[in-house]
mmCIF file of C-alpha atoms and ligand atoms in Angstrom:
data_model
loop_
_atom_site.group_PDB
_atom_site.id
_atom_site.type_symbol
_atom_site.label_atom_id
_atom_site.label_comp_id
_atom_site.label_asym_id
_atom_site.label_seq_id
_atom_site.Cartn_x
_atom_site.Cartn_y
_atom_site.Cartn_z
ATOM 1 C CA UNK A 14 82.968 203.406 228.556
ATOM 2 C CA UNK A 15 84.393 199.995 227.883
ATOM 3 C CA UNK A 16 88.124 200.397 227.473
ATOM 4 C CA UNK A 17 90.075 200.662 230.705
ATOM 5 C CA UNK A 18 93.710 200.707 231.571
ATOM 6 C CA UNK A 19 95.010 197.813 229.598
ATOM 7 C CA UNK A 20 98.087 196.603 231.365
ATOM 8 C CA UNK A 21 99.755 194.039 229.173
ATOM 9 C CA UNK A 22 96.751 193.395 226.936
ATOM 10 C CA UNK A 23 97.237 194.250 223.258
ATOM 11 C CA UNK A 24 94.162 196.137 222.151
ATOM 12 C CA UNK A 25 94.342 196.553 218.428
ATOM 13 C CA UNK A 26 91.686 194.270 216.956
ATOM 14 C CA UNK A 27 92.809 191.122 215.250
ATOM 15 C CA UNK A 28 91.507 191.413 211.674
ATOM 16 C CA UNK A 29 90.623 187.705 211.643
ATOM 17 C CA UNK A 30 88.136 188.274 214.471
ATOM 18 C CA UNK A 31 86.281 191.051 212.628
ATOM 19 C CA UNK A 32 83.288 190.068 210.531
ATOM 20 C CA UNK A 33 83.737 191.655 207.060
ATOM 21 C CA UNK A 34 80.192 193.024 206.898
ATOM 22 C CA UNK A 35 80.266 194.429 210.445
ATOM 23 C CA UNK A 36 83.671 195.977 211.084
ATOM 24 C CA UNK A 37 84.311 196.478 214.778
ATOM 25 C CA UNK A 38 84.823 200.116 215.726
ATOM 26 C CA UNK A 39 88.530 200.884 215.612
ATOM 27 C CA UNK A 40 89.839 201.443 219.146
ATOM 28 C CA UNK A 41 91.364 204.831 219.767
ATOM 29 C CA UNK A 42 95.025 204.990 218.881
ATOM 30 C CA UNK A 43 95.920 205.805 222.464
ATOM 31 C CA UNK A 44 94.273 202.666 223.846
ATOM 32 C CA UNK A 45 97.016 200.139 223.251
ATOM 33 C CA UNK A 46 98.560 198.175 226.104
ATOM 34 C CA UNK A 47 102.111 197.189 226.938
ATOM 35 C CA UNK A 48 101.933 193.932 224.980
ATOM 36 C CA UNK A 49 100.935 195.609 221.705
ATOM 37 C CA UNK A 50 103.407 195.494 218.808
ATOM 38 C CA UNK A 51 106.178 198.078 218.755
ATOM 39 C CA UNK A 52 104.767 199.980 215.795
ATOM 40 C CA UNK A 53 101.313 200.281 217.414
ATOM 41 C CA UNK A 54 102.797 201.573 220.664
ATOM 42 C CA UNK A 55 105.087 204.026 218.917
ATOM 43 C CA UNK A 56 102.225 205.287 216.753
ATOM 44 C CA UNK A 57 100.257 205.939 219.937
ATOM 45 C CA UNK A 58 103.260 207.657 221.524
ATOM 46 C CA UNK A 59 104.059 209.904 218.556
ATOM 47 C CA UNK A 60 101.032 209.739 216.212
ATOM 48 C CA UNK A 61 101.501 209.260 212.505
ATOM 49 C CA UNK A 62 103.509 212.345 211.610
ATOM 50 C CA UNK A 63 106.476 211.556 213.829
ATOM 51 C CA UNK A 64 106.425 207.797 214.358
ATOM 52 C CA UNK A 65 109.989 206.508 214.111
ATOM 53 C CA UNK A 66 110.922 203.315 212.257
ATOM 54 C CA UNK A 67 110.510 200.083 214.254
ATOM 55 C CA UNK A 68 113.317 200.056 216.785
ATOM 56 C CA UNK A 69 114.948 197.453 218.929
ATOM 57 C CA UNK A 70 112.210 196.133 221.144
ATOM 58 C CA UNK A 71 111.383 193.856 224.040
ATOM 59 C CA UNK A 72 108.799 193.483 226.795
ATOM 60 C CA UNK A 73 110.543 195.975 229.085
ATOM 61 C CA UNK A 74 110.506 198.668 226.422
ATOM 62 C CA UNK A 75 106.876 197.836 225.650
ATOM 63 C CA UNK A 76 106.068 198.414 229.314
ATOM 64 C CA UNK A 77 107.927 201.730 229.365
ATOM 65 C CA UNK A 78 106.421 203.059 226.138
ATOM 66 C CA UNK A 79 102.877 202.142 227.210
ATOM 67 C CA UNK A 80 103.035 204.451 230.255
ATOM 68 C CA UNK A 81 100.076 206.657 230.969
ATOM 69 C CA UNK A 82 99.154 208.590 234.139
ATOM 70 C CA UNK A 83 96.058 207.244 235.850
ATOM 71 C CA UNK A 84 93.660 209.623 237.594
ATOM 72 C CA UNK A 85 90.716 207.291 238.290
ATOM 73 C CA UNK A 86 91.143 204.453 240.770
ATOM 74 C CA UNK A 87 89.253 201.547 242.254
ATOM 75 C CA UNK A 88 88.976 201.838 246.052
ATOM 76 C CA UNK A 89 90.754 198.508 246.712
ATOM 77 C CA UNK A 90 93.744 198.885 249.015
ATOM 78 C CA UNK A 91 97.145 197.844 247.734
ATOM 79 C CA UNK A 92 97.857 194.184 248.456
ATOM 80 C CA UNK A 93 100.261 193.376 251.247
ATOM 81 C CA UNK A 94 103.879 193.776 250.229
ATOM 82 C CA UNK A 95 103.314 195.977 247.160
ATOM 83 C CA UNK A 96 104.800 199.097 248.724
ATOM 84 C CA UNK A 97 107.868 197.127 249.796
ATOM 85 C CA UNK A 98 108.257 195.851 246.222
ATOM 86 C CA UNK A 99 107.982 199.382 244.830
ATOM 87 C CA UNK A 100 110.565 200.595 247.333
ATOM 88 C CA UNK A 101 112.954 197.782 246.313
ATOM 89 C CA UNK A 102 112.499 198.876 242.685
ATOM 90 C CA UNK A 103 113.129 202.482 243.740
ATOM 91 C CA UNK A 104 116.218 201.568 245.717
ATOM 92 C CA UNK A 105 117.552 199.701 242.704
ATOM 93 C CA UNK A 106 117.843 202.930 240.711
ATOM 94 C CA UNK A 107 121.256 204.496 240.335
ATOM 95 C CA UNK A 108 122.007 207.017 243.066
ATOM 96 C CA UNK A 109 124.560 209.790 242.975
ATOM 97 C CA UNK A 110 127.822 208.623 244.669
ATOM 98 C CA UNK A 111 125.700 205.941 246.334
ATOM 99 C CA UNK A 112 124.631 208.622 248.815
ATOM 100 C CA UNK A 113 120.969 207.490 248.632
ATOM 101 C CA UNK A 114 119.763 210.950 249.589
ATOM 102 C CA UNK A 115 116.070 210.160 249.350
ATOM 103 C CA UNK A 116 113.260 208.650 251.402
ATOM 104 C CA UNK A 117 109.609 207.947 250.737
ATOM 105 C CA UNK A 118 106.524 208.109 252.970
ATOM 106 C CA UNK A 119 103.539 205.838 252.391
ATOM 107 C CA UNK A 120 100.319 207.690 253.163
ATOM 108 C CA UNK A 121 97.166 205.571 253.160
ATOM 109 C CA UNK A 122 95.150 207.287 255.928
ATOM 110 C CA UNK A 123 92.204 208.911 254.085
ATOM 111 C CA UNK A 124 92.149 211.941 256.396
ATOM 112 C CA UNK A 125 95.856 212.605 255.857
ATOM 113 C CA UNK A 126 95.477 212.137 252.096
ATOM 114 C CA UNK A 127 92.594 214.604 252.161
ATOM 115 C CA UNK A 128 94.702 217.200 253.966
ATOM 116 C CA UNK A 129 97.518 216.697 251.456
ATOM 117 C CA UNK A 130 95.019 216.950 248.591
ATOM 118 C CA UNK A 131 94.095 220.421 249.878
ATOM 119 C CA UNK A 132 97.657 221.554 249.180
ATOM 120 C CA UNK A 133 97.236 220.449 245.563
ATOM 121 C CA UNK A 134 94.073 222.426 244.863
ATOM 122 C CA UNK A 135 91.868 219.434 245.675
ATOM 123 C CA UNK A 136 93.099 216.863 243.174
ATOM 124 C CA UNK A 137 90.477 214.134 243.514
ATOM 125 C CA UNK A 138 92.701 211.254 242.446
ATOM 126 C CA UNK A 139 94.608 211.682 245.725
ATOM 127 C CA UNK A 140 91.398 210.884 247.610
ATOM 128 C CA UNK A 141 90.499 208.031 245.261
ATOM 129 C CA UNK A 142 93.840 206.235 245.151
ATOM 130 C CA UNK A 143 94.339 203.990 248.186
ATOM 131 C CA UNK A 144 97.934 205.123 248.638
ATOM 132 C CA UNK A 145 99.964 208.249 248.099
ATOM 133 C CA UNK A 146 103.730 207.839 248.167
ATOM 134 C CA UNK A 147 105.533 211.070 249.001
ATOM 135 C CA UNK A 148 109.067 211.112 247.624
ATOM 136 C CA UNK A 149 111.579 213.132 249.588
ATOM 137 C CA UNK A 150 114.986 214.615 248.905
ATOM 138 C CA UNK A 151 116.461 213.640 252.260
ATOM 139 C CA UNK A 152 119.687 215.298 253.408
ATOM 140 C CA UNK A 153 118.775 214.753 257.063
ATOM 141 C CA UNK A 154 120.145 211.197 257.153
ATOM 142 C CA UNK A 155 123.658 212.362 256.265
ATOM 143 C CA UNK A 156 123.288 215.357 258.576
ATOM 144 C CA UNK A 157 122.434 213.006 261.411
ATOM 145 C CA UNK A 158 125.310 210.691 260.612
ATOM 146 C CA UNK A 159 127.683 213.651 260.652
ATOM 147 C CA UNK A 160 126.305 214.819 264.008
ATOM 148 C CA UNK A 161 126.619 211.344 265.475
ATOM 149 C CA UNK A 162 130.248 211.100 264.360
ATOM 150 C CA UNK A 163 130.979 214.769 265.151
ATOM 151 C CA UNK A 164 132.085 215.274 261.568
ATOM 152 C CA UNK A 165 131.447 218.292 259.337
ATOM 153 C CA UNK A 166 128.654 218.087 256.751
ATOM 154 C CA UNK A 167 129.050 221.508 255.133
ATOM 155 C CA UNK A 168 128.472 219.996 251.696
ATOM 156 C CA UNK A 169 124.812 219.565 252.638
ATOM 157 C CA UNK A 170 124.391 223.346 252.531
ATOM 158 C CA UNK A 171 125.056 223.576 248.809
ATOM 159 C CA UNK A 172 122.432 223.730 246.098
ATOM 160 C CA UNK A 173 124.341 220.947 244.345
ATOM 161 C CA UNK A 174 123.603 218.521 247.189
ATOM 162 C CA UNK A 175 119.920 219.403 247.063
ATOM 163 C CA UNK A 176 120.046 218.657 243.319
ATOM 164 C CA UNK A 177 121.523 215.281 244.209
ATOM 165 C CA UNK A 178 118.629 214.543 246.562
ATOM 166 C CA UNK A 179 115.987 215.671 244.070
ATOM 167 C CA UNK A 180 117.547 213.701 241.228
ATOM 168 C CA UNK A 181 117.899 210.603 243.415
ATOM 169 C CA UNK A 182 114.252 210.841 244.511
ATOM 170 C CA UNK A 183 113.055 211.239 240.922
ATOM 171 C CA UNK A 184 115.054 208.288 239.624
ATOM 172 C CA UNK A 185 113.824 206.071 242.462
ATOM 173 C CA UNK A 186 110.210 207.135 241.958
ATOM 174 C CA UNK A 187 110.303 206.447 238.239
ATOM 175 C CA UNK A 188 111.644 202.934 238.878
ATOM 176 C CA UNK A 189 108.732 202.442 241.277
ATOM 177 C CA UNK A 190 106.306 203.717 238.636
ATOM 178 C CA UNK A 191 107.529 201.176 236.117
ATOM 179 C CA UNK A 192 107.392 198.394 238.686
ATOM 180 C CA UNK A 193 103.842 199.416 239.614
ATOM 181 C CA UNK A 194 102.722 199.529 235.988
ATOM 182 C CA UNK A 195 104.230 196.102 235.354
ATOM 183 C CA UNK A 196 102.016 194.781 238.180
ATOM 184 C CA UNK A 197 98.867 196.271 236.629
ATOM 185 C CA UNK A 198 98.772 199.247 238.990
ATOM 186 C CA UNK A 199 98.299 202.838 237.878
ATOM 187 C CA UNK A 200 100.128 205.899 239.127
ATOM 188 C CA UNK A 201 100.178 209.644 238.757
ATOM 189 C CA UNK A 202 102.837 211.995 240.046
ATOM 190 C CA UNK A 203 101.665 214.902 242.203
ATOM 191 C CA UNK A 204 104.040 217.826 241.769
ATOM 192 C CA UNK A 205 101.368 220.068 243.243
ATOM 193 C CA UNK A 206 102.525 219.074 246.730
ATOM 194 C CA UNK A 207 105.186 221.728 246.079
ATOM 195 C CA UNK A 208 102.438 224.369 246.055
ATOM 196 C CA UNK A 209 103.059 224.487 249.810
ATOM 197 C CA UNK A 210 106.074 222.368 250.838
ATOM 198 C CA UNK A 211 106.072 223.710 254.411
ATOM 199 C CA UNK A 212 102.498 222.526 254.983
ATOM 200 C CA UNK A 213 103.396 219.104 253.577
ATOM 201 C CA UNK A 214 106.454 219.041 255.843
ATOM 202 C CA UNK A 215 104.284 219.804 258.884
ATOM 203 C CA UNK A 216 101.713 217.174 257.922
ATOM 204 C CA UNK A 217 104.355 214.506 257.469
ATOM 205 C CA UNK A 218 106.579 215.514 260.378
ATOM 206 C CA UNK A 219 109.578 216.136 258.140
ATOM 207 C CA UNK A 220 112.807 217.207 259.844
ATOM 208 C CA UNK A 221 114.895 220.094 258.467
ATOM 209 C CA UNK A 222 116.725 219.457 255.185
ATOM 210 C CA UNK A 223 114.008 217.131 253.883
ATOM 211 C CA UNK A 224 112.040 218.304 250.849
ATOM 212 C CA UNK A 225 108.830 216.715 249.579
ATOM 213 C CA UNK A 226 109.698 216.515 245.872
ATOM 214 C CA UNK A 227 106.386 215.109 244.662
ATOM 215 C CA UNK A 228 103.679 212.659 245.560
ATOM 216 C CA UNK A 229 102.705 209.580 243.607
ATOM 217 C CA UNK A 230 99.188 208.141 243.673
ATOM 218 C CA UNK A 231 99.232 204.356 243.416
ATOM 219 C CA UNK A 232 96.232 202.090 242.991
ATOM 220 C CA UNK A 233 94.327 199.837 240.662
ATOM 221 C CA UNK A 234 92.951 201.795 237.707
ATOM 222 C CA UNK A 235 89.187 202.134 237.447
ATOM 223 C CA UNK A 236 88.701 200.008 234.361
ATOM 224 C CA UNK A 237 85.514 201.783 233.335
ATOM 225 C CA UNK A 238 87.563 204.846 232.428
ATOM 226 C CA UNK A 239 89.700 205.226 229.332
ATOM 227 C CA UNK A 240 93.278 206.095 230.089
ATOM 228 C CA UNK A 241 95.220 206.541 226.904
ATOM 229 C CA UNK A 242 98.841 206.945 225.921
ATOM 230 C CA UNK A 243 99.494 210.671 225.636
ATOM 231 C CA UNK A 244 101.581 211.578 222.591
ATOM 232 C CA UNK A 245 104.939 213.224 223.028
ATOM 233 C CA UNK A 246 106.894 215.799 221.017
ATOM 234 C CA UNK A 247 108.590 214.492 217.914
ATOM 235 C CA UNK A 248 112.024 213.038 218.693
ATOM 236 C CA UNK A 249 113.301 215.488 216.064
ATOM 237 C CA UNK A 250 112.679 218.240 218.643
ATOM 238 C CA UNK A 251 114.239 216.354 221.507
ATOM 239 C CA UNK A 252 117.195 214.387 220.165
ATOM 240 C CA UNK A 253 120.288 216.385 219.232
ATOM 241 C CA UNK A 254 123.430 214.781 217.914
ATOM 242 C CA UNK A 255 126.892 215.807 219.063
ATOM 243 C CA UNK A 256 125.866 219.436 219.626
ATOM 244 C CA UNK A 257 122.638 221.342 220.295
ATOM 245 C CA UNK A 258 121.029 221.476 216.893
ATOM 246 C CA UNK A 259 118.309 223.095 214.837
ATOM 247 C CA UNK A 260 115.579 220.640 215.767
ATOM 248 C CA UNK A 261 113.039 223.384 216.544
ATOM 249 C CA UNK A 262 110.597 224.012 213.708
ATOM 250 C CA UNK A 263 107.143 225.581 213.882
ATOM 251 C CA UNK A 264 105.914 222.657 211.752
ATOM 252 C CA UNK A 265 107.016 220.106 214.367
ATOM 253 C CA UNK A 266 105.233 222.082 217.091
ATOM 254 C CA UNK A 267 102.108 222.366 214.936
ATOM 255 C CA UNK A 268 102.174 218.613 214.284
ATOM 256 C CA UNK A 269 102.380 217.994 218.026
ATOM 257 C CA UNK A 270 99.520 220.405 218.722
ATOM 258 C CA UNK A 271 97.434 218.371 216.261
ATOM 259 C CA UNK A 272 98.516 215.061 217.857
ATOM 260 C CA UNK A 273 97.618 216.220 221.351
ATOM 261 C CA UNK A 274 94.245 217.477 220.196
ATOM 262 C CA UNK A 275 93.535 214.113 218.540
ATOM 263 C CA UNK A 276 94.385 212.454 221.839
ATOM 264 C CA UNK A 277 92.197 214.873 223.796
ATOM 265 C CA UNK A 278 89.340 214.172 221.383
ATOM 266 C CA UNK A 279 89.723 210.419 221.969
ATOM 267 C CA UNK A 280 89.763 210.956 225.727
ATOM 268 C CA UNK A 281 86.731 213.286 225.542
ATOM 269 C CA UNK A 282 88.576 216.121 227.272
ATOM 270 C CA UNK A 283 88.717 219.752 226.099
ATOM 271 C CA UNK A 284 90.951 220.146 223.050
ATOM 272 C CA UNK A 285 93.661 222.713 223.705
ATOM 273 C CA UNK A 286 96.871 222.951 221.651
ATOM 274 C CA UNK A 287 99.918 221.926 223.657
ATOM 275 C CA UNK A 288 101.799 225.072 222.677
ATOM 276 C CA UNK A 289 99.091 227.259 224.191
ATOM 277 C CA UNK A 290 98.879 225.189 227.371
ATOM 278 C CA UNK A 291 102.643 225.020 227.821
ATOM 279 C CA UNK A 292 103.188 228.733 227.276
ATOM 280 C CA UNK A 293 100.395 229.570 229.717
ATOM 281 C CA UNK A 294 102.154 227.414 232.334
ATOM 282 C CA UNK A 295 105.343 229.464 232.091
ATOM 283 C CA UNK A 296 103.854 232.887 231.339
ATOM 284 C CA UNK A 297 104.214 234.503 234.751
ATOM 285 C CA UNK A 298 104.960 233.739 238.415
ATOM 286 C CA UNK A 299 101.222 233.430 239.047
ATOM 287 C CA UNK A 300 101.125 230.514 236.589
ATOM 288 C CA UNK A 301 103.257 228.462 238.982
ATOM 289 C CA UNK A 302 100.454 227.794 241.510
ATOM 290 C CA UNK A 303 102.412 229.125 244.461
ATOM 291 C CA UNK A 304 105.677 227.479 243.453
ATOM 292 C CA UNK A 305 107.192 230.819 242.497
ATOM 293 C CA UNK A 306 108.119 231.047 246.187
ATOM 294 C CA UNK A 307 109.978 227.741 246.249
ATOM 295 C CA UNK A 308 113.314 229.361 247.094
ATOM 296 C CA UNK A 309 111.783 230.901 250.198
ATOM 297 C CA UNK A 310 110.145 227.572 251.099
ATOM 298 C CA UNK A 311 113.471 225.750 250.740
ATOM 299 C CA UNK A 312 115.157 228.210 253.081
ATOM 300 C CA UNK A 313 112.407 227.645 255.636
ATOM 301 C CA UNK A 314 112.867 223.890 255.302
ATOM 302 C CA UNK A 315 116.493 224.293 256.328
ATOM 303 C CA UNK A 316 118.331 224.305 252.998
ATOM 304 C CA UNK A 317 121.071 226.927 252.909
ATOM 305 C CA UNK A 318 121.236 226.940 249.061
ATOM 306 C CA UNK A 319 124.856 228.069 248.842
HETATM 307 C C1 FMN B 798 107.105 215.640 238.452
HETATM 308 C C2 FMN B 798 105.691 215.510 237.931
HETATM 309 C C3 FMN B 798 104.670 216.148 238.562
HETATM 310 C C4 FMN B 798 103.346 215.985 238.143
HETATM 311 N N1 FMN B 798 102.329 216.555 238.847
HETATM 312 C C5 FMN B 798 101.041 216.270 238.540
HETATM 313 C C6 FMN B 798 99.980 216.733 239.369
HETATM 314 O O1 FMN B 798 100.174 217.437 240.346
HETATM 315 N N2 FMN B 798 98.713 216.359 239.030
HETATM 316 C C7 FMN B 798 98.436 215.577 237.955
HETATM 317 O O2 FMN B 798 97.263 215.254 237.719
HETATM 318 N N3 FMN B 798 99.436 215.123 237.143
HETATM 319 C C8 FMN B 798 100.731 215.444 237.418
HETATM 320 N N4 FMN B 798 101.745 214.954 236.649
HETATM 321 C C9 FMN B 798 101.447 214.090 235.500
HETATM 322 C C10 FMN B 798 101.673 214.802 234.188
HETATM 323 O O3 FMN B 798 100.643 215.722 233.958
HETATM 324 C C11 FMN B 798 101.737 213.745 233.075
HETATM 325 O O4 FMN B 798 102.840 212.895 233.312
HETATM 326 C C12 FMN B 798 101.872 214.386 231.701
HETATM 327 O O5 FMN B 798 100.726 215.120 231.379
HETATM 328 C C13 FMN B 798 102.065 213.323 230.630
HETATM 329 O O6 FMN B 798 100.998 212.398 230.647
HETATM 330 P P1 FMN B 798 101.248 210.839 230.858
HETATM 331 O O7 FMN B 798 101.997 210.667 232.144
HETATM 332 O O8 FMN B 798 99.873 210.222 230.914
HETATM 333 O O9 FMN B 798 102.037 210.370 229.693
HETATM 334 C C14 FMN B 798 103.061 215.162 237.019
HETATM 335 C C15 FMN B 798 104.132 214.548 236.356
HETATM 336 C C16 FMN B 798 105.421 214.710 236.801
HETATM 337 C C17 FMN B 798 106.532 213.999 236.077
#
């Protein structure tokens, strides 16, 4: 396969470079890079049926809209200083009340990554990527500060404060993802670490009141593998104005099922309608890969969940 992760390279062929008698094969719609024109990127993101009119645009938005998860990596380690840069990007995200209730652990030891991959049902990209960043909702730091100052920290026992930590961790991680992508790196989140949060906590030596929210593989994409832009639901289903509206239509879902199957065809992966996949994921507790017991796991990790 010739098309890899394309970073900032626009991929749509320039018509002037195409001999009229031998048209170059049209690249798959999903294979546009961050530098491609707005309309090409939005067509990849939404496919024809739902593509919005050309919006306000700049290089930052091009980078954001060209996101795709990467699950095949070159073995090269991350260059010196990259993790620090990603952490600076993460720490630049907004944080609830400036509490900064998150931390991150860099895991690059192959044996440790392999043990963490076991928790996820053996996701191979964790072994392949040189680094796994584990993002934590971290209420321990404030707990420790309170203990040091002999001050009460009862607010840490409320579900709301755990929300704060989880939201903070997610915002920081997404900033790091964008920073990584802008440097030509690929990433994929690993929510499956929550299949067994206690085992992850033991592996990483987490104190009480620290939750592994998700992992994030980071590495250079294997350029011999196509990694396309996965379409999203029509904005008509997602964007409501003033009040929750009547955006839901079976037609919009059907159009998205078709878009996803086009994408899957381009990526040579099994074609399954999104609606079927999504409903299967929420059908029953067993569909949650062990995460149906998350409340119990949180209690064991020291969260009172008041
Ligand atoms: C919180 C979170 C957890 C995820 N967990 C996993 C995971 O465990 N394994 C995996 O391969 N992808 C995981 N993903 C990636 C999603 O499958 C992916 O973002 C989604 O299919 C959309 O594709 P895209 O990121 O390429 O646009 C996760 C994404 C998020 C945001």
